[in-house]
mmCIF file of C-alpha atoms and ligand atoms in Angstrom:
data_model
loop_
_atom_site.group_PDB
_atom_site.id
_atom_site.type_symbol
_atom_site.label_atom_id
_atom_site.label_comp_id
_atom_site.label_asym_id
_atom_site.label_seq_id
_atom_site.Cartn_x
_atom_site.Cartn_y
_atom_site.Cartn_z
ATOM 1 C CA MET A 13 25.249 4.380 -15.606
ATOM 2 C CA ARG A 14 23.820 3.002 -12.378
ATOM 3 C CA TYR A 15 21.164 5.018 -10.550
ATOM 4 C CA LEU A 16 20.527 4.520 -6.854
ATOM 5 C CA VAL A 17 16.781 4.856 -6.210
ATOM 6 C CA LEU A 18 15.521 5.925 -2.777
ATOM 7 C CA SER A 19 11.864 6.351 -1.856
ATOM 8 C CA ASP A 20 9.849 7.059 1.276
ATOM 9 C CA ILE A 21 12.782 7.480 3.646
ATOM 10 C CA HIS A 22 10.483 9.101 6.204
ATOM 11 C CA ALA A 23 13.184 10.532 8.463
ATOM 12 C CA ASN A 24 14.514 7.068 9.329
ATOM 13 C CA LEU A 25 18.242 7.814 9.577
ATOM 14 C CA GLN A 26 19.225 4.294 10.626
ATOM 15 C CA ALA A 27 17.537 2.773 7.579
ATOM 16 C CA LEU A 28 18.984 5.385 5.226
ATOM 17 C CA ASP A 29 22.521 4.859 6.498
ATOM 18 C CA ALA A 30 22.227 1.083 6.106
ATOM 19 C CA VAL A 31 20.952 1.511 2.543
ATOM 20 C CA LEU A 32 23.717 3.959 1.644
ATOM 21 C CA ALA A 33 26.384 1.612 3.032
ATOM 22 C CA ASP A 34 24.937 -1.300 1.048
ATOM 23 C CA ALA A 35 24.658 0.804 -2.105
ATOM 24 C CA ARG A 36 28.200 2.143 -1.797
ATOM 25 C CA ALA A 37 29.531 -1.416 -1.632
ATOM 26 C CA VAL A 38 27.926 -2.042 -5.043
ATOM 27 C CA GLY A 39 28.679 1.425 -6.446
ATOM 28 C CA TYR A 40 26.452 3.915 -8.244
ATOM 29 C CA ASP A 41 26.733 7.048 -10.366
ATOM 30 C CA ARG A 42 23.666 9.128 -9.594
ATOM 31 C CA VAL A 43 20.866 9.218 -7.032
ATOM 32 C CA VAL A 44 17.132 9.695 -7.578
ATOM 33 C CA VAL A 45 14.647 10.232 -4.746
ATOM 34 C CA LEU A 46 10.919 9.572 -5.199
ATOM 35 C CA GLY A 47 9.696 11.769 -2.349
ATOM 36 C CA ASP A 48 8.684 11.511 1.301
ATOM 37 C CA LEU A 49 12.102 12.252 2.758
ATOM 38 C CA VAL A 50 10.470 13.087 6.091
ATOM 39 C CA GLY A 51 7.368 12.469 8.201
ATOM 40 C CA TYR A 52 6.921 9.646 10.783
ATOM 41 C CA GLY A 53 10.599 9.237 11.730
ATOM 42 C CA ALA A 54 12.666 11.083 14.308
ATOM 43 C CA ASP A 55 15.591 12.429 12.277
ATOM 44 C CA PRO A 56 14.236 14.774 9.605
ATOM 45 C CA ASN A 57 17.188 17.189 9.603
ATOM 46 C CA ALA A 58 19.879 14.533 9.449
ATOM 47 C CA VAL A 59 18.005 12.686 6.698
ATOM 48 C CA VAL A 60 17.479 15.827 4.603
ATOM 49 C CA GLU A 61 21.140 16.718 5.009
ATOM 50 C CA ARG A 62 22.275 13.212 3.969
ATOM 51 C CA VAL A 63 20.025 13.371 0.916
ATOM 52 C CA ARG A 64 21.140 16.858 -0.048
ATOM 53 C CA ALA A 65 24.759 15.745 0.115
ATOM 54 C CA LEU A 66 23.970 13.086 -2.514
ATOM 55 C CA ASP A 67 22.894 15.835 -4.949
ATOM 56 C CA PRO A 68 19.961 13.762 -6.169
ATOM 57 C CA ALA A 69 17.318 14.256 -8.815
ATOM 58 C CA ALA A 70 14.432 14.391 -6.344
ATOM 59 C CA ILE A 71 10.717 15.084 -6.345
ATOM 60 C CA ARG A 72 8.358 15.857 -3.507
ATOM 61 C CA GLY A 73 6.038 13.479 -1.705
ATOM 62 C CA ASN A 74 2.824 14.272 0.155
ATOM 63 C CA HIS A 75 4.638 14.272 3.521
ATOM 64 C CA ASP A 76 7.291 16.680 2.208
ATOM 65 C CA LYS A 77 4.509 19.102 1.277
ATOM 66 C CA VAL A 78 2.765 18.944 4.646
ATOM 67 C CA CYS A 79 5.930 18.806 6.765
ATOM 68 C CA SER A 80 7.332 21.907 5.040
ATOM 69 C CA GLY A 81 4.094 23.862 5.306
ATOM 70 C CA VAL A 82 3.311 23.830 1.565
ATOM 71 C CA GLU A 83 -0.003 22.045 2.176
ATOM 72 C CA PRO A 84 -2.291 21.652 5.194
ATOM 73 C CA ALA A 85 -2.641 18.216 6.797
ATOM 74 C CA HIS A 86 -6.332 17.746 5.823
ATOM 75 C CA SER A 87 -5.772 14.445 4.058
ATOM 76 C CA PHE A 88 -3.677 12.972 6.900
ATOM 77 C CA ASN A 89 -4.873 10.630 9.630
ATOM 78 C CA MET A 90 -4.261 11.629 13.254
ATOM 79 C CA VAL A 91 -0.892 9.890 13.632
ATOM 80 C CA ALA A 92 0.450 11.277 10.355
ATOM 81 C CA ARG A 93 -0.755 14.729 11.321
ATOM 82 C CA ILE A 94 0.934 14.642 14.738
ATOM 83 C CA ALA A 95 4.159 13.502 13.099
ATOM 84 C CA ALA A 96 3.902 16.188 10.404
ATOM 85 C CA GLU A 97 3.414 18.936 12.980
ATOM 86 C CA TRP A 98 6.352 17.629 15.003
ATOM 87 C CA THR A 99 8.482 17.555 11.835
ATOM 88 C CA LEU A 100 7.502 21.066 10.749
ATOM 89 C CA ASN A 101 8.707 22.310 14.143
ATOM 90 C CA ALA A 102 11.876 20.238 14.137
ATOM 91 C CA LEU A 103 13.120 21.174 10.660
ATOM 92 C CA THR A 104 15.681 23.934 10.310
ATOM 93 C CA PRO A 105 14.507 26.790 8.068
ATOM 94 C CA ASP A 106 17.033 25.754 5.422
ATOM 95 C CA ASN A 107 15.906 22.118 5.340
ATOM 96 C CA ARG A 108 12.258 23.167 5.386
ATOM 97 C CA ARG A 109 12.914 25.364 2.351
ATOM 98 C CA TYR A 110 14.655 22.503 0.534
ATOM 99 C CA LEU A 111 11.587 20.295 1.040
ATOM 100 C CA ALA A 112 9.163 23.071 0.104
ATOM 101 C CA GLU A 113 11.032 23.650 -3.153
ATOM 102 C CA LEU A 114 11.248 20.017 -4.249
ATOM 103 C CA PRO A 115 9.724 19.781 -7.737
ATOM 104 C CA VAL A 116 6.413 18.077 -8.498
ATOM 105 C CA GLY A 117 6.676 14.760 -10.282
ATOM 106 C CA PRO A 118 6.765 13.233 -12.790
ATOM 107 C CA ARG A 119 10.353 14.108 -13.571
ATOM 108 C CA GLN A 120 12.265 12.691 -16.486
ATOM 109 C CA ILE A 121 15.649 11.255 -15.538
ATOM 110 C CA ASP A 122 17.041 10.103 -18.854
ATOM 111 C CA ASP A 123 15.655 9.111 -22.231
ATOM 112 C CA ARG A 124 14.216 5.871 -20.861
ATOM 113 C CA PHE A 125 12.849 6.536 -17.407
ATOM 114 C CA GLU A 126 10.984 8.979 -15.245
ATOM 115 C CA ILE A 127 10.074 9.173 -11.567
ATOM 116 C CA CYS A 128 6.916 10.141 -9.693
ATOM 117 C CA HIS A 129 5.707 9.909 -6.106
ATOM 118 C CA GLY A 130 2.211 8.420 -6.437
ATOM 119 C CA SER A 131 1.381 8.177 -10.131
ATOM 120 C CA PRO A 132 2.494 10.060 -13.265
ATOM 121 C CA TYR A 133 -0.931 11.698 -13.500
ATOM 122 C CA ASP A 134 -1.533 12.382 -9.794
ATOM 123 C CA GLU A 135 1.348 12.754 -7.345
ATOM 124 C CA ASP A 136 -0.892 11.809 -4.400
ATOM 125 C CA LEU A 137 -2.588 8.718 -5.909
ATOM 126 C CA TYR A 138 -1.914 5.307 -4.325
ATOM 127 C CA VAL A 139 -1.312 2.748 -7.074
ATOM 128 C CA PHE A 140 -2.436 -0.546 -5.596
ATOM 129 C CA ASP A 141 -4.777 -2.207 -8.087
ATOM 130 C CA GLU A 142 -4.722 -3.163 -11.747
ATOM 131 C CA MET A 143 -6.816 -0.276 -12.956
ATOM 132 C CA GLU A 144 -4.607 2.333 -11.294
ATOM 133 C CA ALA A 145 -1.475 0.567 -12.523
ATOM 134 C CA GLN A 146 -2.754 0.392 -16.085
ATOM 135 C CA GLN A 147 -3.774 4.078 -16.131
ATOM 136 C CA SER A 148 -0.432 5.059 -14.631
ATOM 137 C CA ILE A 149 1.609 3.090 -17.183
ATOM 138 C CA ARG A 150 -0.434 4.588 -20.019
ATOM 139 C CA SER A 151 0.039 8.123 -18.724
ATOM 140 C CA ALA A 152 3.806 7.724 -18.270
ATOM 141 C CA THR A 153 5.875 9.380 -20.979
ATOM 142 C CA GLN A 154 8.754 6.923 -20.658
ATOM 143 C CA PRO A 155 8.884 3.126 -21.006
ATOM 144 C CA LEU A 156 10.039 2.909 -17.375
ATOM 145 C CA CYS A 157 8.389 4.859 -14.588
ATOM 146 C CA LEU A 158 9.427 4.510 -10.950
ATOM 147 C CA PHE A 159 6.935 5.343 -8.238
ATOM 148 C CA GLY A 160 6.668 5.303 -4.450
ATOM 149 C CA HIS A 161 3.975 6.333 -1.945
ATOM 150 C CA THR A 162 2.515 2.858 -1.218
ATOM 151 C CA HIS A 163 5.715 1.615 0.489
ATOM 152 C CA VAL A 164 5.203 -1.760 -1.220
ATOM 153 C CA PRO A 165 7.793 -3.028 -3.721
ATOM 154 C CA VAL A 166 6.173 -4.219 -6.926
ATOM 155 C CA MET A 167 6.642 -4.400 -10.671
ATOM 156 C CA TRP A 168 3.805 -3.800 -13.115
ATOM 157 C CA SER A 169 4.376 -4.256 -16.834
ATOM 158 C CA LEU A 170 2.182 -3.717 -19.859
ATOM 159 C CA GLY A 171 2.875 -5.268 -23.242
ATOM 160 C CA PRO A 172 1.573 -7.744 -25.817
ATOM 161 C CA ARG A 173 0.540 -10.152 -23.031
ATOM 162 C CA GLY A 174 -1.443 -7.448 -21.248
ATOM 163 C CA LEU A 175 -0.859 -6.203 -17.705
ATOM 164 C CA GLU A 176 1.396 -8.314 -15.492
ATOM 165 C CA MET A 177 2.475 -7.926 -11.885
ATOM 166 C CA ALA A 178 5.370 -9.362 -9.898
ATOM 167 C CA ALA A 179 6.547 -8.795 -6.338
ATOM 168 C CA PRO A 180 9.781 -9.817 -4.638
ATOM 169 C CA ARG A 181 9.591 -13.022 -2.589
ATOM 170 C CA ASP A 182 10.656 -13.250 1.037
ATOM 171 C CA GLY A 183 14.363 -13.144 1.582
ATOM 172 C CA ASP A 184 15.519 -12.126 -1.860
ATOM 173 C CA GLY A 185 15.377 -8.976 -3.825
ATOM 174 C CA MET A 186 14.175 -9.045 -7.390
ATOM 175 C CA VAL A 187 15.959 -8.371 -10.664
ATOM 176 C CA VAL A 188 13.835 -7.135 -13.563
ATOM 177 C CA ASP A 189 15.400 -7.464 -17.014
ATOM 178 C CA LEU A 190 13.490 -4.911 -19.031
ATOM 179 C CA ASP A 191 11.956 -6.038 -22.306
ATOM 180 C CA ASP A 192 11.749 -3.312 -24.966
ATOM 181 C CA ALA A 193 8.256 -4.519 -25.935
ATOM 182 C CA GLN A 194 6.931 -3.773 -22.422
ATOM 183 C CA ARG A 195 6.242 -0.617 -20.456
ATOM 184 C CA TYR A 196 7.024 -0.697 -16.739
ATOM 185 C CA LEU A 197 5.833 0.842 -13.498
ATOM 186 C CA ILE A 198 8.117 -0.176 -10.659
ATOM 187 C CA ASN A 199 8.066 0.651 -6.943
ATOM 188 C CA PRO A 200 11.385 0.101 -5.119
ATOM 189 C CA GLY A 201 9.598 -0.049 -1.749
ATOM 190 C CA SER A 202 10.279 2.212 1.206
ATOM 191 C CA VAL A 203 13.651 2.892 2.818
ATOM 192 C CA GLY A 204 12.262 4.037 6.136
ATOM 193 C CA GLN A 205 8.815 2.503 6.684
ATOM 194 C CA PRO A 206 8.287 -0.725 4.695
ATOM 195 C CA ARG A 207 4.679 -1.951 4.537
ATOM 196 C CA ASP A 208 4.925 -5.279 2.738
ATOM 197 C CA GLY A 209 5.467 -7.320 5.895
ATOM 198 C CA ASP A 210 9.256 -7.334 5.506
ATOM 199 C CA PRO A 211 10.771 -4.857 7.997
ATOM 200 C CA ARG A 212 14.072 -4.531 6.142
ATOM 201 C CA ALA A 213 14.816 -1.271 4.325
ATOM 202 C CA ALA A 214 14.016 -1.395 0.599
ATOM 203 C CA TYR A 215 15.666 0.380 -2.310
ATOM 204 C CA ALA A 216 16.628 -0.177 -5.953
ATOM 205 C CA PHE A 217 19.194 0.286 -8.677
ATOM 206 C CA VAL A 218 18.335 1.204 -12.258
ATOM 207 C CA GLU A 219 20.810 0.511 -15.051
ATOM 208 C CA PRO A 220 19.213 1.903 -18.225
ATOM 209 C CA GLU A 221 21.947 0.792 -20.639
ATOM 210 C CA VAL A 222 21.708 -2.858 -19.643
ATOM 211 C CA ARG A 223 17.915 -2.592 -19.196
ATOM 212 C CA ARG A 224 17.918 -3.751 -15.599
ATOM 213 C CA VAL A 225 16.167 -2.774 -12.368
ATOM 214 C CA SER A 226 17.289 -4.459 -9.138
ATOM 215 C CA LEU A 227 15.085 -4.315 -6.040
ATOM 216 C CA ARG A 228 17.086 -4.860 -2.852
ATOM 217 C CA ARG A 229 16.535 -5.284 0.910
ATOM 218 C CA VAL A 230 18.882 -4.366 3.743
ATOM 219 C CA VAL A 231 18.823 -5.171 7.440
ATOM 220 C CA TYR A 232 19.160 -2.086 9.640
ATOM 221 C CA PRO A 233 19.109 -1.394 13.412
ATOM 222 C CA ILE A 234 15.338 -1.097 13.818
ATOM 223 C CA GLU A 235 15.605 -0.807 17.627
ATOM 224 C CA ALA A 236 17.664 2.379 17.280
ATOM 225 C CA ALA A 237 15.103 3.939 14.937
ATOM 226 C CA GLN A 238 12.336 2.950 17.351
ATOM 227 C CA ALA A 239 14.194 4.404 20.335
ATOM 228 C CA ALA A 240 14.640 7.692 18.476
ATOM 229 C CA ILE A 241 10.896 7.849 17.743
ATOM 230 C CA LEU A 242 10.000 7.179 21.388
ATOM 231 C CA ASN A 243 12.607 9.671 22.622
ATOM 232 C CA ALA A 244 11.121 12.322 20.379
ATOM 233 C CA GLU A 245 7.685 11.554 21.887
ATOM 234 C CA LEU A 246 6.250 10.783 18.482
ATOM 235 C CA PRO A 247 3.282 8.343 18.515
ATOM 236 C CA ALA A 248 4.478 4.925 19.731
ATOM 237 C CA VAL A 249 2.656 3.164 16.902
ATOM 238 C CA LEU A 250 5.242 4.649 14.537
ATOM 239 C CA ALA A 251 7.952 2.738 16.400
ATOM 240 C CA ARG A 252 5.939 -0.499 16.654
ATOM 241 C CA ARG A 253 5.112 -0.735 12.962
ATOM 242 C CA LEU A 254 8.798 -0.658 11.972
ATOM 243 C CA ALA A 255 9.305 -4.030 13.656
ATOM 244 C CA VAL A 256 6.644 -5.735 11.546
ATOM 245 C CA GLY A 257 7.005 -3.796 8.300
ATOM 246 C CA ARG A 258 3.366 -2.749 8.188
HETATM 247 ZN ZN1 LIG B 316 5.465 7.731 2.101
#
């Protein structure tokens, strides 16, 4: 079984299509989505419809909550709030309902891994440092937990050697061969708004039987995604940041 893992697509249709084309060339059996389908990007309806057609095991992200009206935008900065209001208006009632009804993570996928948006114990927590990573791994119910929200690809593991961290290097993806003595917390990175300084779309495959997670990067037409954002009169900073992956 090979799972295609998508996180933080953020209504970036160009990035999603490039990822899906790349993933189809490899092949996969099922799709999991770690939340934040929309918010920031200019194509929320098309992205939600693409995702729905994949029949994924999905959970909600903080932007899905705000953009579907489930939660107010209190916690959002000005740019995120403007984009969320724009998205709430742009979504069809059917797509808005799909987002509003996405389940809260964590969600168990099979007998070895689960998914969450921020952390297994708080869907809105940003896991950046060692303490948050350690608490998150300990609160996970499965040896492998996939998370999103930070938009930064990373692997944390906890085992006899203590807590370890690894991140993909420039240019290449990263293959993690899972060790049964370790517990893992892995972020595939963001499809639609990468923030690790690499502007390429990020995603992952999980193959539980062979104990492998593969983090991948894909070039996509960034200029087209930027043009769509500017055309929609969303804040220009949302277009600019795509070019630098920050
Ligand atoms: Zn996000």
